[in-house]
Short mmCIF file of the N, C-alpha and C atoms (twelve columns), coordinates in Angstrom:
data_MODEL
# 
_entry.id   MODEL 
# 
loop_
_atom_site.group_PDB 
_atom_site.id 
_atom_site.type_symbol 
_atom_site.label_atom_id 
_atom_site.label_alt_id 
_atom_site.label_comp_id 
_atom_site.label_asym_id 
_atom_site.label_seq_id 
_atom_site.Cartn_x 
_atom_site.Cartn_y 
_atom_site.Cartn_z 
_atom_site.pdbx_PDB_model_num 
ATOM 1   N N  . MET A 1  -25.890 -1.270  0.631   1 
ATOM 2   C CA . MET A 1  -24.720 -1.949  1.120   1 
ATOM 3   C C  . MET A 1  -23.507 -1.313  0.456   1 
ATOM 4   N N  . ARG A 2  -22.347 -1.410  1.130   1 
ATOM 5   C CA . ARG A 2  -21.117 -0.906  0.531   1 
ATOM 6   C C  . ARG A 2  -19.915 -1.621  1.143   1 
ATOM 7   N N  . GLN A 3  -18.776 -1.520  0.450   1 
ATOM 8   C CA . GLN A 3  -17.551 -2.112  0.964   1 
ATOM 9   C C  . GLN A 3  -17.105 -1.340  2.198   1 
ATOM 10  N N  . LYS A 4  -16.570 -2.061  3.145   1 
ATOM 11  C CA . LYS A 4  -16.064 -1.430  4.344   1 
ATOM 12  C C  . LYS A 4  -14.728 -0.762  4.022   1 
ATOM 13  N N  . GLU A 5  -14.547 0.418   4.534   1 
ATOM 14  C CA . GLU A 5  -13.319 1.169   4.290   1 
ATOM 15  C C  . GLU A 5  -12.098 0.410   4.810   1 
ATOM 16  N N  . GLY A 6  -11.011 0.470   4.053   1 
ATOM 17  C CA . GLY A 6  -9.758  -0.138  4.495   1 
ATOM 18  C C  . GLY A 6  -9.431  -1.458  3.829   1 
ATOM 19  N N  . PHE A 7  -10.298 -1.942  2.936   1 
ATOM 20  C CA . PHE A 7  -10.043 -3.190  2.231   1 
ATOM 21  C C  . PHE A 7  -9.899  -2.911  0.738   1 
ATOM 22  N N  . VAL A 8  -8.845  -3.461  0.141   1 
ATOM 23  C CA . VAL A 8  -8.586  -3.238  -1.287  1 
ATOM 24  C C  . VAL A 8  -8.221  -4.553  -1.964  1 
ATOM 25  N N  . LEU A 9  -8.507  -4.632  -3.259  1 
ATOM 26  C CA . LEU A 9  -8.167  -5.809  -4.052  1 
ATOM 27  C C  . LEU A 9  -6.742  -5.646  -4.561  1 
ATOM 28  N N  . ARG A 10 -5.929  -6.653  -4.371  1 
ATOM 29  C CA . ARG A 10 -4.540  -6.651  -4.826  1 
ATOM 30  C C  . ARG A 10 -4.239  -7.982  -5.509  1 
ATOM 31  N N  . GLU A 11 -3.214  -7.983  -6.352  1 
ATOM 32  C CA . GLU A 11 -2.709  -9.234  -6.906  1 
ATOM 33  C C  . GLU A 11 -1.432  -9.572  -6.156  1 
ATOM 34  N N  . ILE A 12 -1.424  -10.752 -5.564  1 
ATOM 35  C CA . ILE A 12 -0.299  -11.195 -4.745  1 
ATOM 36  C C  . ILE A 12 0.175   -12.534 -5.279  1 
ATOM 37  N N  . CYS A 13 1.377   -12.572 -5.804  1 
ATOM 38  C CA . CYS A 13 1.951   -13.796 -6.370  1 
ATOM 39  C C  . CYS A 13 1.013   -14.426 -7.396  1 
ATOM 40  N N  . GLY A 14 0.405   -13.594 -8.233  1 
ATOM 41  C CA . GLY A 14 -0.473  -14.091 -9.282  1 
ATOM 42  C C  . GLY A 14 -1.883  -14.422 -8.845  1 
ATOM 43  N N  . GLU A 15 -2.190  -14.260 -7.569  1 
ATOM 44  C CA . GLU A 15 -3.526  -14.534 -7.040  1 
ATOM 45  C C  . GLU A 15 -4.178  -13.235 -6.618  1 
ATOM 46  N N  . LYS A 16 -5.493  -13.133 -6.802  1 
ATOM 47  C CA . LYS A 16 -6.214  -11.942 -6.377  1 
ATOM 48  C C  . LYS A 16 -6.685  -12.127 -4.942  1 
ATOM 49  N N  . ALA A 17 -6.529  -11.061 -4.157  1 
ATOM 50  C CA . ALA A 17 -6.918  -11.118 -2.754  1 
ATOM 51  C C  . ALA A 17 -7.340  -9.743  -2.283  1 
ATOM 52  N N  . VAL A 18 -8.261  -9.717  -1.354  1 
ATOM 53  C CA . VAL A 18 -8.632  -8.482  -0.675  1 
ATOM 54  C C  . VAL A 18 -7.789  -8.433  0.588   1 
ATOM 55  N N  . VAL A 19 -7.127  -7.301  0.764   1 
ATOM 56  C CA . VAL A 19 -6.255  -7.138  1.926   1 
ATOM 57  C C  . VAL A 19 -6.692  -5.915  2.717   1 
ATOM 58  N N  . ALA A 20 -6.435  -5.973  4.011   1 
ATOM 59  C CA . ALA A 20 -6.715  -4.842  4.888   1 
ATOM 60  C C  . ALA A 20 -5.510  -3.924  4.865   1 
ATOM 61  N N  . GLU A 21 -5.761  -2.629  4.703   1 
ATOM 62  C CA . GLU A 21 -4.666  -1.667  4.749   1 
ATOM 63  C C  . GLU A 21 -5.175  -0.347  5.282   1 
ATOM 64  N N  . GLY A 22 -4.278  0.447   5.768   1 
ATOM 65  C CA . GLY A 22 -4.635  1.760   6.282   1 
ATOM 66  C C  . GLY A 22 -4.656  1.794   7.795   1 
ATOM 67  N N  . HIS A 23 -4.647  2.990   8.324   1 
ATOM 68  C CA . HIS A 23 -4.574  3.159   9.775   1 
ATOM 69  C C  . HIS A 23 -5.868  2.820   10.503  1 
ATOM 70  N N  . LYS A 24 -7.000  2.751   9.821   1 
ATOM 71  C CA . LYS A 24 -8.276  2.465   10.473  1 
ATOM 72  C C  . LYS A 24 -8.542  0.977   10.635  1 
ATOM 73  N N  . VAL A 25 -7.695  0.142   10.064  1 
ATOM 74  C CA . VAL A 25 -7.909  -1.300  10.096  1 
ATOM 75  C C  . VAL A 25 -7.107  -1.893  11.248  1 
ATOM 76  N N  . VAL A 26 -7.767  -2.639  12.091  1 
ATOM 77  C CA . VAL A 26 -7.120  -3.216  13.265  1 
ATOM 78  C C  . VAL A 26 -6.241  -4.402  12.889  1 
ATOM 79  N N  . ASP A 27 -6.747  -5.320  12.079  1 
ATOM 80  C CA . ASP A 27 -6.025  -6.548  11.724  1 
ATOM 81  C C  . ASP A 27 -5.325  -6.367  10.375  1 
ATOM 82  N N  . PHE A 28 -4.053  -5.954  10.413  1 
ATOM 83  C CA . PHE A 28 -3.309  -5.718  9.186   1 
ATOM 84  C C  . PHE A 28 -2.920  -7.008  8.485   1 
ATOM 85  N N  . GLY A 29 -3.098  -8.139  9.123   1 
ATOM 86  C CA . GLY A 29 -2.734  -9.418  8.530   1 
ATOM 87  C C  . GLY A 29 -3.865  -10.086 7.778   1 
ATOM 88  N N  . LYS A 30 -5.010  -9.468  7.704   1 
ATOM 89  C CA . LYS A 30 -6.175  -10.091 7.078   1 
ATOM 90  C C  . LYS A 30 -6.028  -10.076 5.559   1 
ATOM 91  N N  . ILE A 31 -6.020  -11.260 4.953   1 
ATOM 92  C CA . ILE A 31 -5.960  -11.414 3.505   1 
ATOM 93  C C  . ILE A 31 -7.033  -12.421 3.116   1 
ATOM 94  N N  . ILE A 32 -7.886  -12.049 2.178   1 
ATOM 95  C CA . ILE A 32 -8.964  -12.926 1.734   1 
ATOM 96  C C  . ILE A 32 -8.752  -13.227 0.265   1 
ATOM 97  N N  . SER A 33 -8.427  -14.476 -0.045  1 
ATOM 98  C CA . SER A 33 -8.188  -14.906 -1.418  1 
ATOM 99  C C  . SER A 33 -9.512  -14.945 -2.177  1 
ATOM 100 N N  . MET A 34 -9.479  -14.549 -3.463  1 
ATOM 101 C CA . MET A 34 -10.687 -14.539 -4.276  1 
ATOM 102 C C  . MET A 34 -10.425 -15.167 -5.632  1 
ATOM 103 N N  . ASN A 35 -11.417 -15.924 -6.110  1 
ATOM 104 C CA . ASN A 35 -11.308 -16.429 -7.480  1 
ATOM 105 C C  . ASN A 35 -11.611 -15.272 -8.435  1 
ATOM 106 N N  . ASP A 36 -11.479 -15.520 -9.740  1 
ATOM 107 C CA . ASP A 36 -11.645 -14.445 -10.722 1 
ATOM 108 C C  . ASP A 36 -13.021 -13.807 -10.673 1 
ATOM 109 N N  . THR A 37 -14.063 -14.609 -10.502 1 
ATOM 110 C CA . THR A 37 -15.421 -14.071 -10.466 1 
ATOM 111 C C  . THR A 37 -15.644 -13.232 -9.216  1 
ATOM 112 N N  . ALA A 38 -15.183 -13.690 -8.072  1 
ATOM 113 C CA . ALA A 38 -15.318 -12.926 -6.833  1 
ATOM 114 C C  . ALA A 38 -14.540 -11.619 -6.921  1 
ATOM 115 N N  . ALA A 39 -13.343 -11.671 -7.516  1 
ATOM 116 C CA . ALA A 39 -12.547 -10.450 -7.688  1 
ATOM 117 C C  . ALA A 39 -13.263 -9.476  -8.625  1 
ATOM 118 N N  . TRP A 40 -13.871 -9.992  -9.702  1 
ATOM 119 C CA . TRP A 40 -14.629 -9.148  -10.618 1 
ATOM 120 C C  . TRP A 40 -15.789 -8.495  -9.877  1 
ATOM 121 N N  . LEU A 41 -16.452 -9.283  -9.035  1 
ATOM 122 C CA . LEU A 41 -17.581 -8.778  -8.269  1 
ATOM 123 C C  . LEU A 41 -17.123 -7.695  -7.286  1 
ATOM 124 N N  . TRP A 42 -15.980 -7.903  -6.650  1 
ATOM 125 C CA . TRP A 42 -15.427 -6.904  -5.729  1 
ATOM 126 C C  . TRP A 42 -15.161 -5.586  -6.478  1 
ATOM 127 N N  . GLU A 43 -14.587 -5.696  -7.669  1 
ATOM 128 C CA . GLU A 43 -14.330 -4.504  -8.473  1 
ATOM 129 C C  . GLU A 43 -15.625 -3.809  -8.863  1 
ATOM 130 N N  . LYS A 44 -16.669 -4.570  -9.159  1 
ATOM 131 C CA . LYS A 44 -17.977 -4.003  -9.488  1 
ATOM 132 C C  . LYS A 44 -18.531 -3.251  -8.274  1 
ATOM 133 N N  . CYS A 45 -18.361 -3.814  -7.095  1 
ATOM 134 C CA . CYS A 45 -18.809 -3.142  -5.873  1 
ATOM 135 C C  . CYS A 45 -18.063 -1.820  -5.680  1 
ATOM 136 N N  . THR A 46 -16.767 -1.832  -5.947  1 
ATOM 137 C CA . THR A 46 -15.957 -0.619  -5.845  1 
ATOM 138 C C  . THR A 46 -16.478 0.435   -6.812  1 
ATOM 139 N N  . GLU A 47 -16.784 0.010   -8.021  1 
ATOM 140 C CA . GLU A 47 -17.287 0.909   -9.064  1 
ATOM 141 C C  . GLU A 47 -18.639 1.518   -8.662  1 
ATOM 142 N N  . LEU A 48 -19.525 0.707   -8.090  1 
ATOM 143 C CA . LEU A 48 -20.868 1.165   -7.753  1 
ATOM 144 C C  . LEU A 48 -20.916 2.013   -6.488  1 
ATOM 145 N N  . GLY A 49 -20.030 1.783   -5.551  1 
ATOM 146 C CA . GLY A 49 -20.113 2.469   -4.253  1 
ATOM 147 C C  . GLY A 49 -21.187 1.807   -3.416  1 
ATOM 148 N N  . ASP A 50 -22.372 2.394   -3.374  1 
ATOM 149 C CA . ASP A 50 -23.521 1.744   -2.724  1 
ATOM 150 C C  . ASP A 50 -24.125 0.778   -3.726  1 
ATOM 151 N N  . PHE A 51 -24.471 -0.420  -3.259  1 
ATOM 152 C CA . PHE A 51 -24.999 -1.443  -4.173  1 
ATOM 153 C C  . PHE A 51 -25.993 -2.337  -3.451  1 
ATOM 154 N N  . THR A 52 -26.763 -3.056  -4.265  1 
ATOM 155 C CA . THR A 52 -27.682 -4.060  -3.728  1 
ATOM 156 C C  . THR A 52 -27.290 -5.419  -4.307  1 
ATOM 157 N N  . ALA A 53 -27.757 -6.468  -3.673  1 
ATOM 158 C CA . ALA A 53 -27.511 -7.816  -4.177  1 
ATOM 159 C C  . ALA A 53 -28.131 -7.980  -5.562  1 
ATOM 160 N N  . GLU A 54 -29.272 -7.363  -5.766  1 
ATOM 161 C CA . GLU A 54 -29.945 -7.459  -7.065  1 
ATOM 162 C C  . GLU A 54 -29.126 -6.801  -8.168  1 
ATOM 163 N N  . GLN A 55 -28.521 -5.643  -7.890  1 
ATOM 164 C CA . GLN A 55 -27.666 -4.977  -8.881  1 
ATOM 165 C C  . GLN A 55 -26.482 -5.857  -9.253  1 
ATOM 166 N N  . LEU A 56 -25.888 -6.494  -8.257  1 
ATOM 167 C CA . LEU A 56 -24.724 -7.342  -8.514  1 
ATOM 168 C C  . LEU A 56 -25.117 -8.575  -9.321  1 
ATOM 169 N N  . ALA A 57 -26.245 -9.174  -9.003  1 
ATOM 170 C CA . ALA A 57 -26.710 -10.346 -9.756  1 
ATOM 171 C C  . ALA A 57 -26.971 -9.968  -11.212 1 
ATOM 172 N N  . GLU A 58 -27.580 -8.822  -11.414 1 
ATOM 173 C CA . GLU A 58 -27.842 -8.343  -12.778 1 
ATOM 174 C C  . GLU A 58 -26.528 -8.112  -13.533 1 
ATOM 175 N N  . ALA A 59 -25.545 -7.548  -12.860 1 
ATOM 176 C CA . ALA A 59 -24.241 -7.300  -13.481 1 
ATOM 177 C C  . ALA A 59 -23.557 -8.610  -13.862 1 
ATOM 178 N N  . ILE A 60 -23.678 -9.623  -13.004 1 
ATOM 179 C CA . ILE A 60 -23.084 -10.929 -13.315 1 
ATOM 180 C C  . ILE A 60 -23.749 -11.531 -14.545 1 
ATOM 181 N N  . CYS A 61 -25.064 -11.406 -14.631 1 
ATOM 182 C CA . CYS A 61 -25.784 -11.936 -15.799 1 
ATOM 183 C C  . CYS A 61 -25.340 -11.250 -17.086 1 
ATOM 184 N N  . GLU A 62 -25.046 -9.957  -17.003 1 
ATOM 185 C CA . GLU A 62 -24.586 -9.222  -18.178 1 
ATOM 186 C C  . GLU A 62 -23.165 -9.614  -18.584 1 
ATOM 187 N N  . GLU A 63 -22.334 -9.934  -17.591 1 
ATOM 188 C CA . GLU A 63 -20.917 -10.240 -17.849 1 
ATOM 189 C C  . GLU A 63 -20.688 -11.713 -18.188 1 
ATOM 190 N N  . TYR A 64 -21.424 -12.598 -17.547 1 
ATOM 191 C CA . TYR A 64 -21.228 -14.035 -17.699 1 
ATOM 192 C C  . TYR A 64 -22.527 -14.690 -18.191 1 
ATOM 193 N N  . GLU A 65 -22.411 -15.832 -18.774 1 
ATOM 194 C CA . GLU A 65 -23.595 -16.594 -19.190 1 
ATOM 195 C C  . GLU A 65 -24.078 -17.411 -17.993 1 
ATOM 196 N N  . VAL A 66 -25.024 -16.843 -17.274 1 
ATOM 197 C CA . VAL A 66 -25.548 -17.503 -16.081 1 
ATOM 198 C C  . VAL A 66 -27.024 -17.136 -15.943 1 
ATOM 199 N N  . GLU A 67 -27.793 -18.065 -15.434 1 
ATOM 200 C CA . GLU A 67 -29.219 -17.833 -15.200 1 
ATOM 201 C C  . GLU A 67 -29.390 -16.848 -14.038 1 
ATOM 202 N N  . PRO A 68 -30.381 -15.972 -14.119 1 
ATOM 203 C CA . PRO A 68 -30.606 -14.995 -13.048 1 
ATOM 204 C C  . PRO A 68 -30.753 -15.615 -11.655 1 
ATOM 205 N N  . SER A 69 -31.445 -16.730 -11.554 1 
ATOM 206 C CA . SER A 69 -31.629 -17.353 -10.232 1 
ATOM 207 C C  . SER A 69 -30.296 -17.856 -9.667  1 
ATOM 208 N N  . LYS A 70 -29.440 -18.392 -10.520 1 
ATOM 209 C CA . LYS A 70 -28.118 -18.865 -10.102 1 
ATOM 210 C C  . LYS A 70 -27.239 -17.675 -9.706  1 
ATOM 211 N N  . ALA A 71 -27.289 -16.610 -10.507 1 
ATOM 212 C CA . ALA A 71 -26.505 -15.406 -10.201 1 
ATOM 213 C C  . ALA A 71 -26.921 -14.838 -8.849  1 
ATOM 214 N N  . GLN A 72 -28.232 -14.773 -8.608  1 
ATOM 215 C CA . GLN A 72 -28.721 -14.222 -7.337  1 
ATOM 216 C C  . GLN A 72 -28.282 -15.082 -6.159  1 
ATOM 217 N N  . ALA A 73 -28.369 -16.395 -6.312  1 
ATOM 218 C CA . ALA A 73 -27.941 -17.302 -5.233  1 
ATOM 219 C C  . ALA A 73 -26.449 -17.146 -4.959  1 
ATOM 220 N N  . ASP A 74 -25.653 -17.046 -6.018  1 
ATOM 221 C CA . ASP A 74 -24.204 -16.889 -5.848  1 
ATOM 222 C C  . ASP A 74 -23.859 -15.559 -5.187  1 
ATOM 223 N N  . VAL A 75 -24.533 -14.487 -5.619  1 
ATOM 224 C CA . VAL A 75 -24.296 -13.172 -5.021  1 
ATOM 225 C C  . VAL A 75 -24.694 -13.186 -3.546  1 
ATOM 226 N N  . ASN A 76 -25.838 -13.750 -3.237  1 
ATOM 227 C CA . ASN A 76 -26.277 -13.828 -1.839  1 
ATOM 228 C C  . ASN A 76 -25.252 -14.579 -0.990  1 
ATOM 229 N N  . SER A 77 -24.715 -15.642 -1.533  1 
ATOM 230 C CA . SER A 77 -23.728 -16.443 -0.810  1 
ATOM 231 C C  . SER A 77 -22.440 -15.657 -0.558  1 
ATOM 232 N N  . ILE A 78 -21.917 -15.008 -1.595  1 
ATOM 233 C CA . ILE A 78 -20.658 -14.270 -1.428  1 
ATOM 234 C C  . ILE A 78 -20.858 -13.074 -0.511  1 
ATOM 235 N N  . LEU A 79 -22.001 -12.398 -0.620  1 
ATOM 236 C CA . LEU A 79 -22.243 -11.264 0.272   1 
ATOM 237 C C  . LEU A 79 -22.367 -11.708 1.722   1 
ATOM 238 N N  . ALA A 80 -22.971 -12.858 1.953   1 
ATOM 239 C CA . ALA A 80 -23.065 -13.388 3.324   1 
ATOM 240 C C  . ALA A 80 -21.663 -13.654 3.881   1 
ATOM 241 N N  . THR A 81 -20.802 -14.216 3.048   1 
ATOM 242 C CA . THR A 81 -19.420 -14.467 3.475   1 
ATOM 243 C C  . THR A 81 -18.694 -13.162 3.734   1 
ATOM 244 N N  . TRP A 82 -18.844 -12.201 2.822   1 
ATOM 245 C CA . TRP A 82 -18.173 -10.908 2.993   1 
ATOM 246 C C  . TRP A 82 -18.668 -10.187 4.244   1 
ATOM 247 N N  . LYS A 83 -19.960 -10.298 4.539   1 
ATOM 248 C CA . LYS A 83 -20.505 -9.683  5.769   1 
ATOM 249 C C  . LYS A 83 -19.896 -10.340 6.999   1 
ATOM 250 N N  . GLU A 84 -19.833 -11.664 6.966   1 
ATOM 251 C CA . GLU A 84 -19.264 -12.418 8.091   1 
ATOM 252 C C  . GLU A 84 -17.799 -12.031 8.324   1 
ATOM 253 N N  . LEU A 85 -17.064 -11.782 7.245   1 
ATOM 254 C CA . LEU A 85 -15.656 -11.399 7.336   1 
ATOM 255 C C  . LEU A 85 -15.473 -9.906  7.635   1 
ATOM 256 N N  . GLY A 86 -16.564 -9.151  7.588   1 
ATOM 257 C CA . GLY A 86 -16.481 -7.728  7.858   1 
ATOM 258 C C  . GLY A 86 -16.001 -6.889  6.683   1 
ATOM 259 N N  . LEU A 87 -16.180 -7.407  5.447   1 
ATOM 260 C CA . LEU A 87 -15.730 -6.691  4.258   1 
ATOM 261 C C  . LEU A 87 -16.757 -5.716  3.724   1 
ATOM 262 N N  . VAL A 88 -18.039 -5.964  3.996   1 
ATOM 263 C CA . VAL A 88 -19.106 -5.076  3.535   1 
ATOM 264 C C  . VAL A 88 -20.023 -4.744  4.717   1 
ATOM 265 N N  . GLU A 89 -20.704 -3.632  4.566   1 
ATOM 266 C CA . GLU A 89 -21.652 -3.208  5.616   1 
ATOM 267 C C  . GLU A 89 -22.894 -2.643  4.986   1 
# 
């Protein structure tokens, strides 16, 4: 899996959001607000390039105090949302 081209993490008025930018993106008005953990996860995805849900869950466990099963469930949930929004492929 990887992030879809044309989406970047920005800080807007003190809030973190993924925004669509560039000539390949049809909807230039798309802004997806993210909490700190989701933004951290987005940055981890950027760092990894190609990634799996398991890699992201493992990274969350290393960064935060969370049980592996909870991390995996949270990663699965956010990735499902990102897929639905067209942020990852």
